[in-house]
């Protein structure tokens, strides 16, 4: 009954009601809602409602979110694209990297910030440099988006989050190992150089 009522409200004249209906369908859960929401998206024209539909699809997607959300990564509405990327974050699917990489340099700052967060969560530590560029931007809005992404990256580093992000853990472990190996190699070279030093000649008597 709730699903039928929410679906019927998908054609309500008020935007706020349609958005609420999309959220209800996402909260109900279950595979049937994916088809329902996809059909509603094709008929919907208001950008806020379309974005709400994508958010609900992301909540329903789970591990299959990539196949569900991939078409929306090319949507002309940047709000829809940003919501699709945000939905992929919880899916934690390494296959998403191919589709996310081109969006790192997107003109829309929210899309960039969401993409940086996603790729970092998937173990791409180069995203630390990307988020640093946003935070250090002269554009105040870029800075704000960068700070949001930085805070969200910090959340991914919480122990409870790391338990679900094996690719990020693996990347951090590899980085730590490289740092240790580099330090060990540098120390060995230093000791070798010291060993080759000739002792200074004794000072001549006065």
mmCIF file of C-alpha atoms in Angstrom:
data_model
loop_
_atom_site.group_PDB
_atom_site.id
_atom_site.type_symbol
_atom_site.label_atom_id
_atom_site.label_comp_id
_atom_site.label_asym_id
_atom_site.label_seq_id
_atom_site.Cartn_x
_atom_site.Cartn_y
_atom_site.Cartn_z
ATOM 1 C CA UNK A 1 0.000 0.000 0.000
ATOM 2 C CA UNK A 2 2.756 2.438 0.962
ATOM 3 C CA UNK A 3 4.573 1.714 -2.293
ATOM 4 C CA UNK A 4 1.422 2.259 -4.334
ATOM 5 C CA UNK A 5 0.631 5.505 -2.522
ATOM 6 C CA UNK A 6 4.192 6.802 -2.925
ATOM 7 C CA UNK A 7 4.191 5.881 -6.614
ATOM 8 C CA UNK A 8 0.910 7.743 -7.146
ATOM 9 C CA UNK A 9 2.374 10.797 -5.408
ATOM 10 C CA UNK A 10 5.182 10.744 -7.988
ATOM 11 C CA UNK A 11 2.872 12.710 -10.281
ATOM 12 C CA UNK A 12 1.713 15.211 -7.646
ATOM 13 C CA UNK A 13 1.818 18.835 -8.865
ATOM 14 C CA UNK A 14 3.896 20.013 -5.885
ATOM 15 C CA UNK A 15 7.647 19.433 -6.163
ATOM 16 C CA UNK A 16 8.070 18.962 -2.414
ATOM 17 C CA UNK A 17 5.498 16.161 -2.376
ATOM 18 C CA UNK A 18 7.153 14.378 -5.295
ATOM 19 C CA UNK A 19 10.554 14.600 -3.577
ATOM 20 C CA UNK A 20 9.072 13.095 -0.402
ATOM 21 C CA UNK A 21 7.485 10.316 -2.451
ATOM 22 C CA UNK A 22 10.873 9.458 -3.975
ATOM 23 C CA UNK A 23 12.450 9.349 -0.522
ATOM 24 C CA UNK A 24 9.688 7.018 0.713
ATOM 25 C CA UNK A 25 10.229 4.644 -2.211
ATOM 26 C CA UNK A 26 13.957 4.574 -1.432
ATOM 27 C CA UNK A 27 13.268 3.909 2.243
ATOM 28 C CA UNK A 28 10.848 1.060 1.504
ATOM 29 C CA UNK A 29 13.672 -0.821 -0.198
ATOM 30 C CA UNK A 30 13.613 -3.845 -2.431
ATOM 31 C CA UNK A 31 14.433 -4.486 -6.081
ATOM 32 C CA UNK A 32 10.947 -3.518 -7.384
ATOM 33 C CA UNK A 33 11.553 0.094 -6.363
ATOM 34 C CA UNK A 34 14.550 0.341 -8.702
ATOM 35 C CA UNK A 35 12.313 -0.181 -11.697
ATOM 36 C CA UNK A 36 9.667 2.131 -10.285
ATOM 37 C CA UNK A 37 12.137 4.941 -9.619
ATOM 38 C CA UNK A 38 13.812 4.495 -12.993
ATOM 39 C CA UNK A 39 10.449 4.854 -14.708
ATOM 40 C CA UNK A 40 9.583 7.937 -12.657
ATOM 41 C CA UNK A 41 12.958 9.468 -13.533
ATOM 42 C CA UNK A 42 12.264 9.150 -17.244
ATOM 43 C CA UNK A 43 9.013 11.087 -16.853
ATOM 44 C CA UNK A 44 10.252 13.666 -14.336
ATOM 45 C CA UNK A 45 11.351 17.104 -15.529
ATOM 46 C CA UNK A 46 12.130 19.001 -12.316
ATOM 47 C CA UNK A 47 15.879 18.832 -11.483
ATOM 48 C CA UNK A 48 15.406 18.587 -7.716
ATOM 49 C CA UNK A 49 13.016 15.656 -8.033
ATOM 50 C CA UNK A 50 15.312 13.920 -10.523
ATOM 51 C CA UNK A 51 18.211 14.362 -8.106
ATOM 52 C CA UNK A 52 16.098 12.929 -5.271
ATOM 53 C CA UNK A 53 15.291 9.893 -7.415
ATOM 54 C CA UNK A 54 19.004 9.232 -7.979
ATOM 55 C CA UNK A 55 19.680 9.502 -4.244
ATOM 56 C CA UNK A 56 16.959 6.923 -3.572
ATOM 57 C CA UNK A 57 18.342 4.655 -6.307
ATOM 58 C CA UNK A 58 21.743 4.867 -4.605
ATOM 59 C CA UNK A 59 20.191 3.799 -1.301
ATOM 60 C CA UNK A 60 18.644 0.787 -3.033
ATOM 61 C CA UNK A 61 21.708 -0.137 -5.057
ATOM 62 C CA UNK A 62 23.970 -1.738 -2.461
ATOM 63 C CA UNK A 63 26.870 -3.578 -4.071
ATOM 64 C CA UNK A 64 25.137 -3.306 -7.467
ATOM 65 C CA UNK A 65 24.930 0.475 -7.196
ATOM 66 C CA UNK A 66 27.451 0.973 -10.000
ATOM 67 C CA UNK A 67 25.280 -0.697 -12.619
ATOM 68 C CA UNK A 68 22.267 1.241 -11.333
ATOM 69 C CA UNK A 69 23.950 4.655 -11.112
ATOM 70 C CA UNK A 70 26.400 4.530 -14.017
ATOM 71 C CA UNK A 71 23.948 6.046 -16.557
ATOM 72 C CA UNK A 72 23.445 9.052 -14.306
ATOM 73 C CA UNK A 73 27.151 9.910 -14.286
ATOM 74 C CA UNK A 74 26.641 11.272 -17.803
ATOM 75 C CA UNK A 75 23.449 13.191 -17.025
ATOM 76 C CA UNK A 76 23.379 16.820 -18.235
ATOM 77 C CA UNK A 77 22.151 17.924 -14.797
ATOM 78 C CA UNK A 78 25.198 18.366 -12.560
ATOM 79 C CA UNK A 79 23.095 17.907 -9.424
ATOM 80 C CA UNK A 80 22.125 14.444 -10.655
ATOM 81 C CA UNK A 81 25.757 13.573 -11.418
ATOM 82 C CA UNK A 82 26.902 14.734 -7.969
ATOM 83 C CA UNK A 83 24.212 12.665 -6.246
ATOM 84 C CA UNK A 84 25.121 9.586 -8.292
ATOM 85 C CA UNK A 85 28.787 9.940 -7.314
ATOM 86 C CA UNK A 86 27.841 10.403 -3.672
ATOM 87 C CA UNK A 87 25.752 7.235 -3.882
ATOM 88 C CA UNK A 88 28.720 5.275 -5.203
ATOM 89 C CA UNK A 89 30.761 6.080 -2.090
ATOM 90 C CA UNK A 90 28.870 3.587 0.056
ATOM 91 C CA UNK A 91 29.010 0.911 -2.662
ATOM 92 C CA UNK A 92 32.822 0.850 -2.353
ATOM 93 C CA UNK A 93 33.220 -0.787 -5.779
ATOM 94 C CA UNK A 94 36.700 -0.685 -7.359
ATOM 95 C CA UNK A 95 35.115 -0.945 -10.817
ATOM 96 C CA UNK A 96 33.791 2.592 -10.351
ATOM 97 C CA UNK A 97 37.317 4.028 -10.708
ATOM 98 C CA UNK A 98 37.150 3.905 -14.521
ATOM 99 C CA UNK A 99 34.043 6.090 -14.534
ATOM 100 C CA UNK A 100 35.135 8.421 -11.736
ATOM 101 C CA UNK A 101 38.664 9.318 -12.888
ATOM 102 C CA UNK A 102 37.544 11.694 -15.674
ATOM 103 C CA UNK A 103 35.411 13.633 -13.180
ATOM 104 C CA UNK A 104 38.326 14.679 -10.941
ATOM 105 C CA UNK A 105 38.790 17.788 -13.075
ATOM 106 C CA UNK A 106 35.081 18.516 -13.588
ATOM 107 C CA UNK A 107 34.086 22.182 -13.611
ATOM 108 C CA UNK A 108 31.486 21.597 -10.888
ATOM 109 C CA UNK A 109 33.117 21.762 -7.452
ATOM 110 C CA UNK A 110 30.624 19.427 -5.783
ATOM 111 C CA UNK A 111 31.225 16.803 -8.447
ATOM 112 C CA UNK A 112 34.993 17.212 -7.957
ATOM 113 C CA UNK A 113 34.722 16.952 -4.178
ATOM 114 C CA UNK A 114 32.506 13.848 -4.326
ATOM 115 C CA UNK A 115 34.816 12.230 -6.875
ATOM 116 C CA UNK A 116 37.909 12.923 -4.770
ATOM 117 C CA UNK A 117 36.232 11.370 -1.733
ATOM 118 C CA UNK A 118 35.171 8.289 -3.716
ATOM 119 C CA UNK A 119 38.589 7.654 -5.230
ATOM 120 C CA UNK A 120 40.332 8.179 -1.889
ATOM 121 C CA UNK A 121 38.003 5.644 -0.304
ATOM 122 C CA UNK A 122 38.986 3.226 -3.068
ATOM 123 C CA UNK A 123 42.665 3.590 -2.186
ATOM 124 C CA UNK A 124 43.850 6.384 -4.507
ATOM 125 C CA UNK A 125 46.103 8.372 -2.174
ATOM 126 C CA UNK A 126 46.865 10.896 -4.939
ATOM 127 C CA UNK A 127 43.508 12.402 -4.062
ATOM 128 C CA UNK A 128 45.182 13.972 -1.020
ATOM 129 C CA UNK A 129 46.947 16.284 -3.473
ATOM 130 C CA UNK A 130 43.684 17.013 -5.285
ATOM 131 C CA UNK A 131 41.831 17.949 -2.118
ATOM 132 C CA UNK A 132 44.793 20.090 -1.032
ATOM 133 C CA UNK A 133 44.509 22.035 -4.291
ATOM 134 C CA UNK A 134 40.840 22.691 -3.602
ATOM 135 C CA UNK A 135 41.475 23.810 -0.025
ATOM 136 C CA UNK A 136 44.283 26.133 -1.156
ATOM 137 C CA UNK A 137 42.226 27.590 -4.023
ATOM 138 C CA UNK A 138 41.632 31.343 -4.132
ATOM 139 C CA UNK A 139 37.957 30.606 -4.756
ATOM 140 C CA UNK A 140 36.088 30.554 -1.431
ATOM 141 C CA UNK A 141 33.505 28.065 -2.714
ATOM 142 C CA UNK A 142 36.244 25.725 -3.917
ATOM 143 C CA UNK A 143 37.808 25.979 -0.472
ATOM 144 C CA UNK A 144 34.494 25.108 1.190
ATOM 145 C CA UNK A 145 33.985 22.062 -1.038
ATOM 146 C CA UNK A 146 37.574 20.992 -0.452
ATOM 147 C CA UNK A 147 37.178 21.284 3.311
ATOM 148 C CA UNK A 148 34.009 19.193 3.144
ATOM 149 C CA UNK A 149 35.842 16.507 1.156
ATOM 150 C CA UNK A 150 38.777 16.629 3.578
ATOM 151 C CA UNK A 151 36.466 16.102 6.544
ATOM 152 C CA UNK A 152 34.712 13.225 4.783
ATOM 153 C CA UNK A 153 38.086 11.637 3.986
ATOM 154 C CA UNK A 154 38.846 11.849 7.689
ATOM 155 C CA UNK A 155 35.633 9.957 8.380
ATOM 156 C CA UNK A 156 36.800 7.206 6.010
ATOM 157 C CA UNK A 157 39.945 6.895 8.129
ATOM 158 C CA UNK A 158 37.985 6.124 11.290
ATOM 159 C CA UNK A 159 38.547 2.557 12.458
ATOM 160 C CA UNK A 160 34.891 1.643 12.001
ATOM 161 C CA UNK A 161 34.991 2.902 8.403
ATOM 162 C CA UNK A 162 38.325 1.289 7.556
ATOM 163 C CA UNK A 163 36.875 -2.101 8.415
ATOM 164 C CA UNK A 164 34.693 -1.742 5.304
ATOM 165 C CA UNK A 165 37.356 -0.169 3.059
ATOM 166 C CA UNK A 166 39.930 -2.862 2.436
ATOM 167 C CA UNK A 167 41.317 -1.083 -0.654
ATOM 168 C CA UNK A 168 42.068 2.059 1.333
ATOM 169 C CA UNK A 169 43.680 -0.022 4.088
ATOM 170 C CA UNK A 170 45.823 -1.816 1.492
ATOM 171 C CA UNK A 171 46.918 1.495 -0.072
ATOM 172 C CA UNK A 172 47.829 2.982 3.311
ATOM 173 C CA UNK A 173 49.735 -0.189 4.253
ATOM 174 C CA UNK A 174 51.712 -0.112 0.988
ATOM 175 C CA UNK A 175 52.516 3.564 1.484
ATOM 176 C CA UNK A 176 53.699 2.915 5.039
ATOM 177 C CA UNK A 177 55.883 0.055 3.823
ATOM 178 C CA UNK A 178 57.429 2.232 1.100
ATOM 179 C CA UNK A 179 58.214 4.956 3.625
ATOM 180 C CA UNK A 180 59.902 2.419 5.925
ATOM 181 C CA UNK A 181 61.843 0.869 3.030
ATOM 182 C CA UNK A 182 62.956 4.304 1.881
ATOM 183 C CA UNK A 183 64.055 5.226 5.407
ATOM 184 C CA UNK A 184 65.949 1.947 5.779
ATOM 185 C CA UNK A 185 67.696 2.425 2.432
ATOM 186 C CA UNK A 186 68.630 6.013 3.307
ATOM 187 C CA UNK A 187 70.011 4.896 6.651
ATOM 188 C CA UNK A 188 72.078 2.163 5.002
ATOM 189 C CA UNK A 189 73.559 4.624 2.513
ATOM 190 C CA UNK A 190 74.415 7.017 5.325
ATOM 191 C CA UNK A 191 76.196 4.295 7.306
ATOM 192 C CA UNK A 192 78.111 3.222 4.197
ATOM 193 C CA UNK A 193 79.237 6.794 3.571
ATOM 194 C CA UNK A 194 80.309 7.203 7.189
ATOM 195 C CA UNK A 195 82.302 3.960 7.009
ATOM 196 C CA UNK A 196 84.222 5.276 4.009
ATOM 197 C CA UNK A 197 85.283 8.455 5.756
ATOM 198 C CA UNK A 198 89.005 8.572 6.561
ATOM 199 C CA UNK A 199 89.903 9.641 10.083
ATOM 200 C CA UNK A 200 91.333 13.128 10.298
ATOM 201 C CA UNK A 201 95.129 13.386 10.501
ATOM 202 C CA UNK A 202 96.425 14.262 13.971
ATOM 203 C CA UNK A 203 97.261 17.898 14.458
ATOM 204 C CA UNK A 204 100.954 18.837 14.034
ATOM 205 C CA UNK A 205 102.782 19.543 17.303
ATOM 206 C CA UNK A 206 103.279 23.233 18.041
#
